[in-house]
PDB file of C-alpha atoms in Angstrom:
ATOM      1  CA  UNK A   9      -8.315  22.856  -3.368  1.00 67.00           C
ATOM      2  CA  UNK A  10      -6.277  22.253  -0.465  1.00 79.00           C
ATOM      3  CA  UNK A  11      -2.381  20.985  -1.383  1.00 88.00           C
ATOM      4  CA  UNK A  12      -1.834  20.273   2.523  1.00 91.00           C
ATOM      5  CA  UNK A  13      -3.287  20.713   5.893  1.00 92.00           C
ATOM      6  CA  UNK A  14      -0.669  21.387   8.973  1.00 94.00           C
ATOM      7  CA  UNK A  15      -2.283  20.838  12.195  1.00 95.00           C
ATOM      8  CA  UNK A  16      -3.103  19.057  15.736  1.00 95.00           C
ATOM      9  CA  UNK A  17      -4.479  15.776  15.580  1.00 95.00           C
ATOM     10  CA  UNK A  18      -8.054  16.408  17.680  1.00 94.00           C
ATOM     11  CA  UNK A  19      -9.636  13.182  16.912  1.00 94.00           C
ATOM     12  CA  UNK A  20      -8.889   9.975  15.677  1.00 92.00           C
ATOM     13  CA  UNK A  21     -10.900   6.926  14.164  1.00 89.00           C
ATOM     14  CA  UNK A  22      -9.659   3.917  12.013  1.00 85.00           C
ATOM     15  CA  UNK A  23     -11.014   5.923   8.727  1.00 91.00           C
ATOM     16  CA  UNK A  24     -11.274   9.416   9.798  1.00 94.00           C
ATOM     17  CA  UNK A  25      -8.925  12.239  11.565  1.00 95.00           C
ATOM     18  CA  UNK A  26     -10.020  15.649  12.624  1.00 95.00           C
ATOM     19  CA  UNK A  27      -7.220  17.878  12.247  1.00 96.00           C
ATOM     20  CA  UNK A  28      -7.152  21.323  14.081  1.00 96.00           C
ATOM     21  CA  UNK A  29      -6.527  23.788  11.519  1.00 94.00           C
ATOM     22  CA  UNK A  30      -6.057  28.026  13.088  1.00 90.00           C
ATOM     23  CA  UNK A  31      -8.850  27.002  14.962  1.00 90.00           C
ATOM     24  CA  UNK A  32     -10.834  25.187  12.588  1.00 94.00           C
ATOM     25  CA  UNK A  33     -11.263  21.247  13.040  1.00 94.00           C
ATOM     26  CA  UNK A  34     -10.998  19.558   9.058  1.00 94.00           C
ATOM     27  CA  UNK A  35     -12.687  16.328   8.720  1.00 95.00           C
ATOM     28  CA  UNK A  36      -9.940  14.080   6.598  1.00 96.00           C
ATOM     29  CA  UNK A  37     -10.596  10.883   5.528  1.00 95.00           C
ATOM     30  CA  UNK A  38      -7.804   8.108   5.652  1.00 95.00           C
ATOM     31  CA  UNK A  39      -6.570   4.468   5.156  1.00 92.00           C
ATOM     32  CA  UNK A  40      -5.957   2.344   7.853  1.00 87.00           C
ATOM     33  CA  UNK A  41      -2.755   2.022   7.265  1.00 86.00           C
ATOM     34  CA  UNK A  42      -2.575   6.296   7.734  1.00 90.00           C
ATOM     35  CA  UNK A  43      -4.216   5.792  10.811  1.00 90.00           C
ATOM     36  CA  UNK A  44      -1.703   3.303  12.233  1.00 88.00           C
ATOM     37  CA  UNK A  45       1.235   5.744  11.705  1.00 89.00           C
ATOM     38  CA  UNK A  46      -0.326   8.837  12.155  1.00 91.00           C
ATOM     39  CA  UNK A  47       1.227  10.646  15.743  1.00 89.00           C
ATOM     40  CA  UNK A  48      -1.775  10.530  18.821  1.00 89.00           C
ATOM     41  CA  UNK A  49      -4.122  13.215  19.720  1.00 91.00           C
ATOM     42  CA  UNK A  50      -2.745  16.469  20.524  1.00 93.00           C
ATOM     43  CA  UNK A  51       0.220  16.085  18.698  1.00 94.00           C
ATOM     44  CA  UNK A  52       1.220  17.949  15.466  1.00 95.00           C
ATOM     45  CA  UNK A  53       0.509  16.665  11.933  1.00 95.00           C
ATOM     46  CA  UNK A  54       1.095  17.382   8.043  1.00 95.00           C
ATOM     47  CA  UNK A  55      -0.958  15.485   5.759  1.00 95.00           C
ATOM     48  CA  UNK A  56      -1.019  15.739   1.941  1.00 95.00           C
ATOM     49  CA  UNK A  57      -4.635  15.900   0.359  1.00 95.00           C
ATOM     50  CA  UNK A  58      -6.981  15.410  -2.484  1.00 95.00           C
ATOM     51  CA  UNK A  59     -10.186  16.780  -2.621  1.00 93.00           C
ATOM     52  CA  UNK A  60     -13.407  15.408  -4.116  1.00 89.00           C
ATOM     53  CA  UNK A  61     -16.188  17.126  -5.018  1.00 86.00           C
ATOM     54  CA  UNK A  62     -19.507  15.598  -5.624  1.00 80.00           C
ATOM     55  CA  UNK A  63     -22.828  17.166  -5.738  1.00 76.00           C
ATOM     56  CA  UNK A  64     -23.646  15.658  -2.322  1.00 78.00           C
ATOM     57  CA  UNK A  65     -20.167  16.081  -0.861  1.00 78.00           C
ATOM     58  CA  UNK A  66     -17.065  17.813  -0.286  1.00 86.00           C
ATOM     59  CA  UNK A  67     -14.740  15.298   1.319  1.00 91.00           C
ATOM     60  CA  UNK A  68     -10.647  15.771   1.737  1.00 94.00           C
ATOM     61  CA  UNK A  69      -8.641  12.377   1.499  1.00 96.00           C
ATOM     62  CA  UNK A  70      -5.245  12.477   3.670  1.00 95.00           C
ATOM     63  CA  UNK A  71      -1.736  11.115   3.401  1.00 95.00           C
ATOM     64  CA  UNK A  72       1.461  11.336   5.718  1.00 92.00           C
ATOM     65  CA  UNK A  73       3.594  11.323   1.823  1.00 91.00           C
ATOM     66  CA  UNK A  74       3.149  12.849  -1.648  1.00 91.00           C
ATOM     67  CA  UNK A  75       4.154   8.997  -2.327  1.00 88.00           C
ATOM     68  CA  UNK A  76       1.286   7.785  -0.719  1.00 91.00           C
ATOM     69  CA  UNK A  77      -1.281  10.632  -3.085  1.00 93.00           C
ATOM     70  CA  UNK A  78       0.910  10.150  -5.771  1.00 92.00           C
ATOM     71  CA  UNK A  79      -0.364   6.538  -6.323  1.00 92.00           C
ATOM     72  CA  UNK A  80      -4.200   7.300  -4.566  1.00 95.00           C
ATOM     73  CA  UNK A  81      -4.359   9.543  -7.285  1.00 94.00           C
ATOM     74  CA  UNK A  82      -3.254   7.077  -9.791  1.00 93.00           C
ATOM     75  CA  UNK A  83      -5.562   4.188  -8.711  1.00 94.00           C
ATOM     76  CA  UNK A  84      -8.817   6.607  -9.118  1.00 94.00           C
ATOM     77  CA  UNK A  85      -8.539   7.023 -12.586  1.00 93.00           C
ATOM     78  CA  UNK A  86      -9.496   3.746 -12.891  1.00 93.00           C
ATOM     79  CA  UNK A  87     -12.729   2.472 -14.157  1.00 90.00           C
ATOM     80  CA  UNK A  88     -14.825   1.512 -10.723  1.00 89.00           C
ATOM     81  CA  UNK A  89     -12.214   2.748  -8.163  1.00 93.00           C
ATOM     82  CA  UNK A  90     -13.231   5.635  -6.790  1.00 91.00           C
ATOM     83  CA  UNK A  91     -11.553   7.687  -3.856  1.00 93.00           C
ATOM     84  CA  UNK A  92     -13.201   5.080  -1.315  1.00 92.00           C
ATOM     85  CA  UNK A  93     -11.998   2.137  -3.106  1.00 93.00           C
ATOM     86  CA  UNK A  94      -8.202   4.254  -3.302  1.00 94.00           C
ATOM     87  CA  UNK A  95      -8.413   4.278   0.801  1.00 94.00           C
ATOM     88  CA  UNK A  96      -9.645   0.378   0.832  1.00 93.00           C
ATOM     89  CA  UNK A  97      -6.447  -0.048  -1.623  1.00 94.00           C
ATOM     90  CA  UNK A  98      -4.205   1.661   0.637  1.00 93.00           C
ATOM     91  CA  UNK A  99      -5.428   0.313   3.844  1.00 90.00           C
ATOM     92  CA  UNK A 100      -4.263  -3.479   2.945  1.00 89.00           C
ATOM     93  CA  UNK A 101      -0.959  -2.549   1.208  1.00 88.00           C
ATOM     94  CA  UNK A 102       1.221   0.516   1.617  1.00 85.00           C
ATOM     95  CA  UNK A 103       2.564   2.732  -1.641  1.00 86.00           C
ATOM     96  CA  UNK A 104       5.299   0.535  -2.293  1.00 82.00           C
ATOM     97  CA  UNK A 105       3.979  -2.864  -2.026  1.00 84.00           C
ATOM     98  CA  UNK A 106       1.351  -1.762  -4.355  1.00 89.00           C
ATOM     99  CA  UNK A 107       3.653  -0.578  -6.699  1.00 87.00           C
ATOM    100  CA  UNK A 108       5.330  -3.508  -5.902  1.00 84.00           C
ATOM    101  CA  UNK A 109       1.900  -5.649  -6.814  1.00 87.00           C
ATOM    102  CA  UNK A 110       0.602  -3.460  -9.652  1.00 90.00           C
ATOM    103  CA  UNK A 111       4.210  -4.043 -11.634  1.00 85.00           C
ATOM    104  CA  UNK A 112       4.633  -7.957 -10.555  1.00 83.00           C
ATOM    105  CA  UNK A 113       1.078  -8.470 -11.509  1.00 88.00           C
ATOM    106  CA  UNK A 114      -0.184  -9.874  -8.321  1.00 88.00           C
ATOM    107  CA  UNK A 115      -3.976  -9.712  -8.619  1.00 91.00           C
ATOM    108  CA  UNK A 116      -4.453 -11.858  -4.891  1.00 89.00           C
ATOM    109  CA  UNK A 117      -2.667  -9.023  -3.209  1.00 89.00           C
ATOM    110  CA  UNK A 118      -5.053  -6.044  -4.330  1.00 93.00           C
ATOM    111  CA  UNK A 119      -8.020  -8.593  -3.991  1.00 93.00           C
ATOM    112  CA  UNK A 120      -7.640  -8.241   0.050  1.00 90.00           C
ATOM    113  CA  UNK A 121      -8.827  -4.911  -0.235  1.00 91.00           C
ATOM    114  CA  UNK A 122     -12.534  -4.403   0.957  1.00 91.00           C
ATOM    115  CA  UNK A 123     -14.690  -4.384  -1.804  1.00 91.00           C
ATOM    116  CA  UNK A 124     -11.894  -4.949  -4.545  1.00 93.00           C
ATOM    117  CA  UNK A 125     -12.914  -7.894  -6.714  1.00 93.00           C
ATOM    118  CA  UNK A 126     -10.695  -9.788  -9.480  1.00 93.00           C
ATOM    119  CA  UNK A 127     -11.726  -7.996 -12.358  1.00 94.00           C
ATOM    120  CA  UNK A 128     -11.132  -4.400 -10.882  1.00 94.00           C
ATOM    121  CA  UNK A 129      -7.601  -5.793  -9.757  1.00 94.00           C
ATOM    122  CA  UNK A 130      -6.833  -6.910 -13.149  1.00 94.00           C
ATOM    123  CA  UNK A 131      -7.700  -3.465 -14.540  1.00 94.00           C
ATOM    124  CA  UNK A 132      -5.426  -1.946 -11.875  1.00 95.00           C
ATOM    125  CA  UNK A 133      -2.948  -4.034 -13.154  1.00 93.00           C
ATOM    126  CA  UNK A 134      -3.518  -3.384 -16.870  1.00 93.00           C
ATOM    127  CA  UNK A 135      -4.215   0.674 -16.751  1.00 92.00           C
ATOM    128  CA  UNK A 136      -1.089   1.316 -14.190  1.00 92.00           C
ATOM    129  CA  UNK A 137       1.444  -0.810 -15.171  1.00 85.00           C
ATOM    130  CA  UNK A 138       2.795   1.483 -17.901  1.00 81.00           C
ATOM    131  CA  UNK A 139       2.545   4.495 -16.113  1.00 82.00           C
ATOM    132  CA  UNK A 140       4.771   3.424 -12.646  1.00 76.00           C
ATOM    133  CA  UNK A 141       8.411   3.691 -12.566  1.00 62.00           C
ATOM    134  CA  UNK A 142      10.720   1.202 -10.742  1.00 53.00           C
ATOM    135  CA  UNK A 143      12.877   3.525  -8.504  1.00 52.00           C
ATOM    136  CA  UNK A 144      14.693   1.345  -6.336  1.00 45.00           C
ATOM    137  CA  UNK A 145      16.918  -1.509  -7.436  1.00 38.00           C
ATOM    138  CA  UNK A 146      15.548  -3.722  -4.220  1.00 43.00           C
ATOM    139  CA  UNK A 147      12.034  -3.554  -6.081  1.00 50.00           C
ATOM    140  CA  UNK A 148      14.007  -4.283  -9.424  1.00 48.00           C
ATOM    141  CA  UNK A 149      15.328  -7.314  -7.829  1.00 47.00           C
ATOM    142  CA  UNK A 150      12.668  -8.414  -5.636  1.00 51.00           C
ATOM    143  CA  UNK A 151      10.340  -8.446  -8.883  1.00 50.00           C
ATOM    144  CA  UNK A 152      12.134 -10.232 -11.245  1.00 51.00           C
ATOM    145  CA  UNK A 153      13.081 -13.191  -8.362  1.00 50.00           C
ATOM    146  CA  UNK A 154       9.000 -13.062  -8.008  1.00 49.00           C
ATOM    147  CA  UNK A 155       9.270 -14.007 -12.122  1.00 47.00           C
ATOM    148  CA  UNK A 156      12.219 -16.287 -11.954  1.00 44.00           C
ATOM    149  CA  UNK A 157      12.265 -18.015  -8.242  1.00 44.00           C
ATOM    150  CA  UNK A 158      14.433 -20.776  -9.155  1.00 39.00           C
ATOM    151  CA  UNK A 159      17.047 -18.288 -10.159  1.00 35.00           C
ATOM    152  CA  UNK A 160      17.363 -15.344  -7.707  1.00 39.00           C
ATOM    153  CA  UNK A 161      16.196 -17.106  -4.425  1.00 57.00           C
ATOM    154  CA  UNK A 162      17.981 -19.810  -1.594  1.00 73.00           C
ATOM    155  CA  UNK A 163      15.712 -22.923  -1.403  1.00 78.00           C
ATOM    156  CA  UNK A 164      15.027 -21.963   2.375  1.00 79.00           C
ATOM    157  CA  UNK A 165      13.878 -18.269   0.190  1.00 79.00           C
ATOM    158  CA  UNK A 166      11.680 -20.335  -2.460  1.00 78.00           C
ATOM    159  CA  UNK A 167      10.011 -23.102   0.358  1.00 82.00           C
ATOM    160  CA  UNK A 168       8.569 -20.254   2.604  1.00 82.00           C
ATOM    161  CA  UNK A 169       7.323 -17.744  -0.326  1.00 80.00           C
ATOM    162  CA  UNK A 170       5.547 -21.239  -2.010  1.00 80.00           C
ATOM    163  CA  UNK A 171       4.647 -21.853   1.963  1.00 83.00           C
ATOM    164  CA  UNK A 172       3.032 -18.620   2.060  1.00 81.00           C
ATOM    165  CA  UNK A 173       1.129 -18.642  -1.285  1.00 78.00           C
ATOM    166  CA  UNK A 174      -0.367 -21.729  -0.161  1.00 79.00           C
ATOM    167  CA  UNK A 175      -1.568 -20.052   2.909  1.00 80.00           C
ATOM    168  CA  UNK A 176      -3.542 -18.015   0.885  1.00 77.00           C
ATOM    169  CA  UNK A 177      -0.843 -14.487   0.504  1.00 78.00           C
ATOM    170  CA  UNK A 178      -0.397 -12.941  -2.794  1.00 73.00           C
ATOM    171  CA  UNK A 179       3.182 -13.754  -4.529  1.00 68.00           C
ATOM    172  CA  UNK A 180       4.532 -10.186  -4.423  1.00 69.00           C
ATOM    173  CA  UNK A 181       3.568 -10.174  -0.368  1.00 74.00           C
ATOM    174  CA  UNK A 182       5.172 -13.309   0.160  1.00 78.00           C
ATOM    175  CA  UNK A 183       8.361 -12.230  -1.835  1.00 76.00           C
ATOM    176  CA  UNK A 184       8.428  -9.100  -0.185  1.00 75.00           C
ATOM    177  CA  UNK A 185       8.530 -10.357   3.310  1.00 81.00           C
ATOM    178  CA  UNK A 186      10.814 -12.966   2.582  1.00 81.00           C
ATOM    179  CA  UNK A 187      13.185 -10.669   1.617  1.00 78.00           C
ATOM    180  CA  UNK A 188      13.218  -8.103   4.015  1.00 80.00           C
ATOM    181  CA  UNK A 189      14.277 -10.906   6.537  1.00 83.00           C
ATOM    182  CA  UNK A 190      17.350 -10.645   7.875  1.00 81.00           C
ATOM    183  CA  UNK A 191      20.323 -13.310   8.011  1.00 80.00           C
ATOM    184  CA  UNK A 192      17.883 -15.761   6.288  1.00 79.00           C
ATOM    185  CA  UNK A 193      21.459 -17.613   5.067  1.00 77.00           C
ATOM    186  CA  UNK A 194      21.392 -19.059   8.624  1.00 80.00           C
ATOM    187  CA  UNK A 195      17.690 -20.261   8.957  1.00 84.00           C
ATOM    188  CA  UNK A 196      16.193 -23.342   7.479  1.00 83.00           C
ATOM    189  CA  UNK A 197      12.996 -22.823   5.373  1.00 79.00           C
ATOM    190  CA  UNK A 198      10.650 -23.191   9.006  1.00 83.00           C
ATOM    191  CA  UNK A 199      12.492 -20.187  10.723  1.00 86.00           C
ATOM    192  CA  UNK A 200      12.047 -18.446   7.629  1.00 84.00           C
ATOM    193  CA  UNK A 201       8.517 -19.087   6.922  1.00 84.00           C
ATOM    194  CA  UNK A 202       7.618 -18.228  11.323  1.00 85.00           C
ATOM    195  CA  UNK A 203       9.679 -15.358  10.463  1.00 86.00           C
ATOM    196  CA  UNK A 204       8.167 -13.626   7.294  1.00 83.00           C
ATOM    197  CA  UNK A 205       4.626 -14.659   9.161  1.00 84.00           C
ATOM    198  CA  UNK A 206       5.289 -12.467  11.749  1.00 81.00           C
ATOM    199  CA  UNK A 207       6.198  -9.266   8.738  1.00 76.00           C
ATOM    200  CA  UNK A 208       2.758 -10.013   7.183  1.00 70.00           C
ATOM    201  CA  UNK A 209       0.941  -8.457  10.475  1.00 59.00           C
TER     202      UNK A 209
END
């Protein structure tokens, strides 16, 4: 129905944004994650939607990126994910780290989601996994060192993502925020391990 709604942000809730639309205020629901980034009241928005029609409700689901509908969309057509299990999806881990998940097959990761048991993870994994496309070469690489640790990774790399795992993170988490740590060549495995801690909130 609606491809995109341009507005002012007149409310704002951890799952919910009115946007101010000629006048108008839309009801929009959203992740947490959305709701983290999304500007402050008063200021001007653009969010990407989907809508879903039920015969009890109309109800518009927003995103600050086509990226971010792009996969929403994909995760609904699965069996027993529905548009509020998309938004619990999306709430724990943003598009790319569950793209990032989905393709390394990391079933702890999409289990943090509210509501989001093993077996509807596993399907995830199974009906998505063919149809997602690895862009970016970091993924690529960040992937296949997931697969093969002992190959791709420093030991400081491999002690803190097996540190991390332990704690109770997902593999393709722990990878992720290992690796988007900066100068870990100088740190030992502890600064590493405080320091991909601190990426996980």
């Amino acid at each position: 129905m609606f491809a995109y709604l341009k507005g002012i942000v007149g409310d704002l809730s951890e799952d919910n944004v009115i946007v101010e639309v000629g006048g108008v205020g839309m009801n929009v629901r959203i992740s947490a994650d959305t709701a983290a980034r999304l500007p402050g009241i008063g200021e001007p928005v653009k969010l990407y939607t989907y809508t879903s029609v039920r015969e009890d409700a109309l109800q518009l689901f927003g995103f600050l990126s086509k990226n971010d509908l792009d996969i929403f969309r994909k995760c609904i057509t699965v069996s027993g994910i529905g548009p509020k299990g998309g938004l619990a999806i999306l709430s724990v881990l943003d598009a790319d780290s569950l793209r990032y998940a989905i393709l390394s097959g990391d079933v702890k990761a999409i289990t943090k989601a509210p509501g989001i048991g093993a077996k509807t993870a596993e399907r995830l994994i199974l009906e998505l996994k063919g149809k997602l496309q690895i862009d970016e070469s970091m993924i690529s690489r960040e992937i296949e060192s997931a697969r093969t640790p002992g190959q791709a990774d420093t030991p400081q790399k491999r002690e803190a993502v097996e540190a991390l795992v332990s704690l109770g993170y997902g593999q393709a988490e722990a990878m992720k925020a290992v690796n988007a740590i900066e100068g870990i060549e100088e740190m030992d495995s502890g600064a590493v391990l405080k320091a991909a801690l601190k990426k996980m909130f």
